[in-house]
């Protein structure tokens, strides 16, 4: 039967700047094999499927698929799906929040504003430091070869998805970087991580950090705007006492190097929880007849 279907641009003030997402708004009755087939067909970074919640605390249930596999949590699919659910009238915020049920549990989503100006932020799963990098690490050194590093040491973080994080000396270094893809893939596989997320501090712009996220497995791709990678980075900055601003809020620029210009809004609250969010634009509205 036809099912409501939308395509969105996430972490974008206007269409084309952010990270694309497909959402099937009525996924009841679809099995896992069919969901994976649809996600493979859309060829987008992720496709999500909205289902009735299994607990009264949740506003809706979400399953997230890349073209290759199901994903327990990801930032831009969570933000985009919350926008789609609100636009479709499938859920109403309670005290300014939705609650998303997904593979990692119940995640609150803050809702501010309406329509294209609406801002949404998801509380990311708690991230932890798994390993601090060493200059002589044979896994890490090739992936960082030739990079001018910043003040913080490289680190492996786990926030539902594992990322290696490295600070670079400045924005110009980050923007000009040509990633050593084979070394990043080897590093990702050796440490069961997504890949390498690099960042640099920025002055005099409408953003505080510039970020690039290089996915090393299962495919080699630069992420246009990653809520999960940025939430993991925020947790590392908070752990290190190195957040850009004293109030725990800052803005990230990501995606220019792959033809986008996303803005992600990060917050580390008084309890140490990380919120990752931004704006979402609806680009395509229709139905899926699968």
mmCIF file of C-alpha atoms in Angstrom:
data_model
loop_
_atom_site.group_PDB
_atom_site.id
_atom_site.type_symbol
_atom_site.label_atom_id
_atom_site.label_comp_id
_atom_site.label_asym_id
_atom_site.label_seq_id
_atom_site.Cartn_x
_atom_site.Cartn_y
_atom_site.Cartn_z
ATOM 1 C CA UNK A 1 0.000 0.000 0.000
ATOM 2 C CA UNK A 2 1.185 3.598 -0.506
ATOM 3 C CA UNK A 3 2.911 5.032 2.546
ATOM 4 C CA UNK A 4 3.631 8.678 3.371
ATOM 5 C CA UNK A 5 7.214 9.472 2.387
ATOM 6 C CA UNK A 6 9.394 12.582 2.664
ATOM 7 C CA UNK A 7 12.941 13.587 1.826
ATOM 8 C CA UNK A 8 14.578 16.166 4.028
ATOM 9 C CA UNK A 9 17.716 18.256 4.338
ATOM 10 C CA UNK A 10 18.988 18.104 7.917
ATOM 11 C CA UNK A 11 21.171 20.695 9.707
ATOM 12 C CA UNK A 12 20.312 23.178 6.967
ATOM 13 C CA UNK A 13 18.951 26.729 6.949
ATOM 14 C CA UNK A 14 17.984 26.227 3.285
ATOM 15 C CA UNK A 15 17.635 23.180 1.007
ATOM 16 C CA UNK A 16 20.923 21.823 -0.273
ATOM 17 C CA UNK A 17 23.117 22.847 2.642
ATOM 18 C CA UNK A 18 22.674 19.864 4.955
ATOM 19 C CA UNK A 19 22.577 16.081 5.023
ATOM 20 C CA UNK A 20 19.779 14.355 3.059
ATOM 21 C CA UNK A 21 17.409 11.887 4.708
ATOM 22 C CA UNK A 22 14.459 9.771 3.568
ATOM 23 C CA UNK A 23 11.629 9.042 6.011
ATOM 24 C CA UNK A 24 8.853 6.463 5.630
ATOM 25 C CA UNK A 25 6.184 7.834 7.953
ATOM 26 C CA UNK A 26 3.951 4.764 8.198
ATOM 27 C CA UNK A 27 6.224 1.736 8.369
ATOM 28 C CA UNK A 28 3.875 -0.619 10.236
ATOM 29 C CA UNK A 29 3.921 -4.039 8.575
ATOM 30 C CA UNK A 30 7.307 -3.634 6.887
ATOM 31 C CA UNK A 31 9.814 -6.298 7.866
ATOM 32 C CA UNK A 32 13.535 -5.750 8.308
ATOM 33 C CA UNK A 33 14.421 -7.143 4.883
ATOM 34 C CA UNK A 34 12.026 -4.742 3.178
ATOM 35 C CA UNK A 35 13.292 -1.768 5.189
ATOM 36 C CA UNK A 36 16.856 -2.588 4.186
ATOM 37 C CA UNK A 37 15.822 -2.927 0.541
ATOM 38 C CA UNK A 38 14.151 0.508 0.602
ATOM 39 C CA UNK A 39 17.191 2.068 2.270
ATOM 40 C CA UNK A 40 19.436 0.527 -0.376
ATOM 41 C CA UNK A 41 17.134 1.875 -3.109
ATOM 42 C CA UNK A 42 17.050 5.482 -1.846
ATOM 43 C CA UNK A 43 20.879 5.573 -1.902
ATOM 44 C CA UNK A 44 20.856 8.242 0.814
ATOM 45 C CA UNK A 45 23.158 8.162 3.843
ATOM 46 C CA UNK A 46 20.213 6.940 5.954
ATOM 47 C CA UNK A 47 16.535 6.114 5.585
ATOM 48 C CA UNK A 48 14.276 5.953 8.643
ATOM 49 C CA UNK A 49 11.039 4.151 9.360
ATOM 50 C CA UNK A 50 8.480 5.544 11.796
ATOM 51 C CA UNK A 51 6.532 2.991 13.835
ATOM 52 C CA UNK A 52 4.080 3.060 16.757
ATOM 53 C CA UNK A 53 5.890 3.213 20.107
ATOM 54 C CA UNK A 54 6.023 0.167 22.359
ATOM 55 C CA UNK A 55 6.025 2.220 25.568
ATOM 56 C CA UNK A 56 3.761 5.078 26.700
ATOM 57 C CA UNK A 57 6.784 7.276 27.447
ATOM 58 C CA UNK A 58 7.720 7.414 23.742
ATOM 59 C CA UNK A 59 6.207 9.710 21.102
ATOM 60 C CA UNK A 60 7.084 7.270 18.300
ATOM 61 C CA UNK A 61 9.500 4.450 17.478
ATOM 62 C CA UNK A 62 12.246 4.767 14.877
ATOM 63 C CA UNK A 63 14.394 2.333 12.936
ATOM 64 C CA UNK A 64 17.394 3.717 11.071
ATOM 65 C CA UNK A 65 19.038 2.061 8.061
ATOM 66 C CA UNK A 66 22.036 2.962 5.953
ATOM 67 C CA UNK A 67 22.132 1.418 2.456
ATOM 68 C CA UNK A 68 24.120 -1.483 3.963
ATOM 69 C CA UNK A 69 22.833 -2.112 7.499
ATOM 70 C CA UNK A 70 20.626 -1.044 10.382
ATOM 71 C CA UNK A 71 22.100 1.662 12.617
ATOM 72 C CA UNK A 72 21.276 1.832 16.362
ATOM 73 C CA UNK A 73 21.599 5.632 16.571
ATOM 74 C CA UNK A 74 22.531 8.510 14.318
ATOM 75 C CA UNK A 75 22.081 12.222 14.815
ATOM 76 C CA UNK A 76 20.824 13.557 11.510
ATOM 77 C CA UNK A 77 18.224 10.764 11.072
ATOM 78 C CA UNK A 78 16.918 11.413 14.596
ATOM 79 C CA UNK A 79 16.619 15.177 14.043
ATOM 80 C CA UNK A 80 15.100 14.812 10.565
ATOM 81 C CA UNK A 81 12.611 12.147 11.604
ATOM 82 C CA UNK A 82 11.398 14.249 14.530
ATOM 83 C CA UNK A 83 10.775 17.116 12.084
ATOM 84 C CA UNK A 84 8.872 14.791 9.739
ATOM 85 C CA UNK A 85 6.738 13.392 12.579
ATOM 86 C CA UNK A 86 5.811 16.917 13.694
ATOM 87 C CA UNK A 87 5.019 18.089 10.157
ATOM 88 C CA UNK A 88 2.789 15.040 9.626
ATOM 89 C CA UNK A 89 0.965 15.567 12.943
ATOM 90 C CA UNK A 90 1.927 12.118 14.217
ATOM 91 C CA UNK A 91 3.103 13.364 17.625
ATOM 92 C CA UNK A 92 2.770 16.419 19.840
ATOM 93 C CA UNK A 93 5.581 17.704 22.052
ATOM 94 C CA UNK A 94 5.068 17.465 25.800
ATOM 95 C CA UNK A 95 6.587 20.422 27.626
ATOM 96 C CA UNK A 96 8.626 21.198 24.521
ATOM 97 C CA UNK A 97 9.947 17.679 23.991
ATOM 98 C CA UNK A 98 9.386 14.550 21.963
ATOM 99 C CA UNK A 99 10.726 11.166 23.068
ATOM 100 C CA UNK A 100 12.205 8.933 20.376
ATOM 101 C CA UNK A 101 12.264 5.191 20.949
ATOM 102 C CA UNK A 102 15.111 3.530 19.042
ATOM 103 C CA UNK A 103 17.659 0.744 19.364
ATOM 104 C CA UNK A 104 19.687 2.597 22.022
ATOM 105 C CA UNK A 105 16.613 3.363 24.162
ATOM 106 C CA UNK A 106 14.483 6.445 24.775
ATOM 107 C CA UNK A 107 16.039 9.722 23.625
ATOM 108 C CA UNK A 108 14.453 13.119 24.373
ATOM 109 C CA UNK A 109 14.304 15.671 21.568
ATOM 110 C CA UNK A 110 13.929 19.375 22.328
ATOM 111 C CA UNK A 111 11.543 21.289 20.048
ATOM 112 C CA UNK A 112 11.757 25.063 19.544
ATOM 113 C CA UNK A 113 9.756 27.033 16.971
ATOM 114 C CA UNK A 114 7.734 25.930 13.952
ATOM 115 C CA UNK A 115 8.154 25.049 10.272
ATOM 116 C CA UNK A 116 11.406 25.924 8.493
ATOM 117 C CA UNK A 117 12.599 27.951 11.472
ATOM 118 C CA UNK A 118 12.047 25.060 13.907
ATOM 119 C CA UNK A 119 15.106 23.896 15.798
ATOM 120 C CA UNK A 120 15.397 20.360 17.126
ATOM 121 C CA UNK A 121 18.060 18.849 19.373
ATOM 122 C CA UNK A 122 18.457 15.207 20.383
ATOM 123 C CA UNK A 123 20.152 14.143 23.593
ATOM 124 C CA UNK A 124 22.878 11.843 22.376
ATOM 125 C CA UNK A 125 23.833 8.622 24.171
ATOM 126 C CA UNK A 126 26.534 9.170 26.782
ATOM 127 C CA UNK A 127 29.982 8.963 25.196
ATOM 128 C CA UNK A 128 33.139 7.697 26.888
ATOM 129 C CA UNK A 129 36.852 7.739 26.203
ATOM 130 C CA UNK A 130 38.075 4.321 25.107
ATOM 131 C CA UNK A 131 41.677 5.131 24.265
ATOM 132 C CA UNK A 132 44.007 8.109 24.015
ATOM 133 C CA UNK A 133 46.166 7.985 20.902
ATOM 134 C CA UNK A 134 49.939 7.716 20.923
ATOM 135 C CA UNK A 135 52.272 9.074 18.278
ATOM 136 C CA UNK A 136 53.865 5.651 17.815
ATOM 137 C CA UNK A 137 50.556 3.745 17.457
ATOM 138 C CA UNK A 138 50.946 1.773 14.191
ATOM 139 C CA UNK A 139 47.180 1.908 13.614
ATOM 140 C CA UNK A 140 46.844 5.660 14.134
ATOM 141 C CA UNK A 141 50.054 7.140 12.717
ATOM 142 C CA UNK A 142 49.311 6.429 9.003
ATOM 143 C CA UNK A 143 45.806 7.969 9.290
ATOM 144 C CA UNK A 144 47.285 11.165 10.779
ATOM 145 C CA UNK A 145 50.342 11.277 8.528
ATOM 146 C CA UNK A 146 51.178 14.802 7.404
ATOM 147 C CA UNK A 147 48.458 16.443 9.516
ATOM 148 C CA UNK A 148 49.364 19.459 11.639
ATOM 149 C CA UNK A 149 47.709 18.578 14.945
ATOM 150 C CA UNK A 150 46.248 20.926 17.539
ATOM 151 C CA UNK A 151 46.489 21.035 21.314
ATOM 152 C CA UNK A 152 44.354 18.031 22.298
ATOM 153 C CA UNK A 153 45.629 14.477 21.729
ATOM 154 C CA UNK A 154 43.817 12.139 19.341
ATOM 155 C CA UNK A 155 41.268 9.945 21.112
ATOM 156 C CA UNK A 156 38.929 7.037 20.438
ATOM 157 C CA UNK A 157 35.411 7.764 21.719
ATOM 158 C CA UNK A 158 32.327 5.561 21.944
ATOM 159 C CA UNK A 159 28.965 7.327 21.882
ATOM 160 C CA UNK A 160 26.797 4.609 20.371
ATOM 161 C CA UNK A 161 29.150 4.696 17.376
ATOM 162 C CA UNK A 162 32.929 4.794 17.736
ATOM 163 C CA UNK A 163 34.954 7.654 16.279
ATOM 164 C CA UNK A 164 38.593 8.596 16.363
ATOM 165 C CA UNK A 165 38.801 12.347 17.010
ATOM 166 C CA UNK A 166 41.763 14.605 16.241
ATOM 167 C CA UNK A 167 42.222 18.347 16.592
ATOM 168 C CA UNK A 168 43.989 20.090 13.719
ATOM 169 C CA UNK A 169 46.081 23.240 14.017
ATOM 170 C CA UNK A 170 43.661 25.649 12.296
ATOM 171 C CA UNK A 171 40.710 25.924 9.930
ATOM 172 C CA UNK A 172 42.859 26.400 6.825
ATOM 173 C CA UNK A 173 44.659 23.108 7.565
ATOM 174 C CA UNK A 174 41.341 21.319 8.001
ATOM 175 C CA UNK A 175 39.772 22.755 4.839
ATOM 176 C CA UNK A 176 42.790 21.868 2.684
ATOM 177 C CA UNK A 177 43.185 18.324 4.014
ATOM 178 C CA UNK A 178 43.174 15.416 1.559
ATOM 179 C CA UNK A 179 42.315 12.399 3.726
ATOM 180 C CA UNK A 180 44.466 9.249 3.454
ATOM 181 C CA UNK A 181 41.454 7.033 2.815
ATOM 182 C CA UNK A 182 43.116 3.618 2.918
ATOM 183 C CA UNK A 183 44.829 4.416 6.227
ATOM 184 C CA UNK A 184 41.566 5.718 7.699
ATOM 185 C CA UNK A 185 39.763 2.556 6.606
ATOM 186 C CA UNK A 186 42.480 0.391 8.153
ATOM 187 C CA UNK A 187 42.236 2.377 11.391
ATOM 188 C CA UNK A 188 38.445 2.070 11.458
ATOM 189 C CA UNK A 189 38.555 -1.686 10.940
ATOM 190 C CA UNK A 190 41.348 -2.251 13.473
ATOM 191 C CA UNK A 191 39.477 -0.373 16.213
ATOM 192 C CA UNK A 192 35.886 -1.207 15.172
ATOM 193 C CA UNK A 193 35.242 2.505 14.624
ATOM 194 C CA UNK A 194 33.347 4.522 12.035
ATOM 195 C CA UNK A 195 36.464 6.426 11.041
ATOM 196 C CA UNK A 196 38.225 9.712 11.776
ATOM 197 C CA UNK A 197 36.596 12.994 12.795
ATOM 198 C CA UNK A 198 38.870 16.041 12.633
ATOM 199 C CA UNK A 199 38.087 19.520 13.933
ATOM 200 C CA UNK A 200 39.624 22.965 14.175
ATOM 201 C CA UNK A 201 38.774 26.063 16.180
ATOM 202 C CA UNK A 202 37.589 29.112 14.242
ATOM 203 C CA UNK A 203 37.540 32.841 14.955
ATOM 204 C CA UNK A 204 35.530 35.633 13.366
ATOM 205 C CA UNK A 205 32.858 33.415 11.778
ATOM 206 C CA UNK A 206 29.247 32.510 12.546
ATOM 207 C CA UNK A 207 30.524 29.138 13.807
ATOM 208 C CA UNK A 208 32.975 28.094 16.504
ATOM 209 C CA UNK A 209 34.394 24.875 15.055
ATOM 210 C CA UNK A 210 34.904 23.442 11.583
ATOM 211 C CA UNK A 211 34.525 19.659 11.389
ATOM 212 C CA UNK A 212 35.132 16.948 8.818
ATOM 213 C CA UNK A 213 34.097 13.313 9.388
ATOM 214 C CA UNK A 214 35.744 10.610 7.281
ATOM 215 C CA UNK A 215 33.856 7.309 7.370
ATOM 216 C CA UNK A 216 36.315 4.477 6.838
ATOM 217 C CA UNK A 217 33.954 1.501 6.863
ATOM 218 C CA UNK A 218 31.881 -0.108 5.449
ATOM 219 C CA UNK A 219 32.519 2.442 2.666
ATOM 220 C CA UNK A 220 34.864 5.395 2.234
ATOM 221 C CA UNK A 221 32.819 8.593 2.350
ATOM 222 C CA UNK A 222 33.006 12.057 3.882
ATOM 223 C CA UNK A 223 29.892 12.827 5.920
ATOM 224 C CA UNK A 224 28.129 16.066 4.964
ATOM 225 C CA UNK A 225 26.839 16.680 8.502
ATOM 226 C CA UNK A 226 27.071 14.141 11.325
ATOM 227 C CA UNK A 227 25.082 14.708 14.493
ATOM 228 C CA UNK A 228 26.509 11.597 16.156
ATOM 229 C CA UNK A 229 30.158 12.393 15.356
ATOM 230 C CA UNK A 230 29.699 15.950 16.571
ATOM 231 C CA UNK A 231 27.989 14.801 19.767
ATOM 232 C CA UNK A 232 30.924 12.480 20.437
ATOM 233 C CA UNK A 233 33.319 15.367 19.784
ATOM 234 C CA UNK A 234 31.344 17.572 22.201
ATOM 235 C CA UNK A 235 31.665 14.904 24.892
ATOM 236 C CA UNK A 236 35.451 14.823 24.359
ATOM 237 C CA UNK A 237 35.723 18.614 24.545
ATOM 238 C CA UNK A 238 33.657 18.648 27.738
ATOM 239 C CA UNK A 239 35.766 15.837 29.238
ATOM 240 C CA UNK A 240 38.919 17.842 28.414
ATOM 241 C CA UNK A 241 37.607 21.179 29.678
ATOM 242 C CA UNK A 242 38.028 22.543 26.160
ATOM 243 C CA UNK A 243 34.544 23.583 25.026
ATOM 244 C CA UNK A 244 34.600 26.691 22.800
ATOM 245 C CA UNK A 245 32.240 28.685 25.043
ATOM 246 C CA UNK A 246 31.669 28.829 28.789
ATOM 247 C CA UNK A 247 27.911 28.211 28.509
ATOM 248 C CA UNK A 248 28.452 24.856 26.758
ATOM 249 C CA UNK A 249 26.829 26.002 23.499
ATOM 250 C CA UNK A 250 28.585 26.291 20.160
ATOM 251 C CA UNK A 251 28.009 26.039 16.399
ATOM 252 C CA UNK A 252 29.779 23.733 13.934
ATOM 253 C CA UNK A 253 30.367 24.212 10.208
ATOM 254 C CA UNK A 254 30.546 20.949 8.261
ATOM 255 C CA UNK A 255 30.194 19.775 4.671
ATOM 256 C CA UNK A 256 31.758 22.511 2.546
ATOM 257 C CA UNK A 257 34.355 20.123 1.156
ATOM 258 C CA UNK A 258 31.596 17.874 -0.252
ATOM 259 C CA UNK A 259 29.375 20.640 -1.621
ATOM 260 C CA UNK A 260 27.231 21.393 1.439
ATOM 261 C CA UNK A 261 27.254 24.113 4.099
ATOM 262 C CA UNK A 262 25.624 22.627 7.192
ATOM 263 C CA UNK A 263 25.326 24.207 10.622
ATOM 264 C CA UNK A 264 25.044 22.012 13.702
ATOM 265 C CA UNK A 265 24.156 23.430 17.092
ATOM 266 C CA UNK A 266 25.756 21.654 20.055
ATOM 267 C CA UNK A 267 25.093 22.034 23.753
ATOM 268 C CA UNK A 268 26.622 20.363 26.803
ATOM 269 C CA UNK A 269 24.175 20.994 29.636
ATOM 270 C CA UNK A 270 24.768 21.330 33.379
ATOM 271 C CA UNK A 271 24.429 17.555 33.807
ATOM 272 C CA UNK A 272 27.065 16.843 31.171
ATOM 273 C CA UNK A 273 24.515 15.628 28.636
ATOM 274 C CA UNK A 274 25.236 16.421 24.992
ATOM 275 C CA UNK A 275 22.495 17.799 22.729
ATOM 276 C CA UNK A 276 23.030 17.846 18.965
ATOM 277 C CA UNK A 277 20.656 19.648 16.640
ATOM 278 C CA UNK A 278 19.723 22.312 14.151
ATOM 279 C CA UNK A 279 17.174 23.153 11.463
ATOM 280 C CA UNK A 280 15.526 20.811 8.942
ATOM 281 C CA UNK A 281 14.085 21.583 5.492
ATOM 282 C CA UNK A 282 11.401 19.479 3.821
ATOM 283 C CA UNK A 283 12.358 19.021 0.157
ATOM 284 C CA UNK A 284 10.135 16.196 -1.180
ATOM 285 C CA UNK A 285 6.669 15.162 0.018
ATOM 286 C CA UNK A 286 4.825 12.212 -1.465
ATOM 287 C CA UNK A 287 4.074 8.520 -1.078
ATOM 288 C CA UNK A 288 6.082 5.328 -1.374
ATOM 289 C CA UNK A 289 4.420 2.443 -3.180
ATOM 290 C CA UNK A 290 6.669 -0.537 -2.462
#
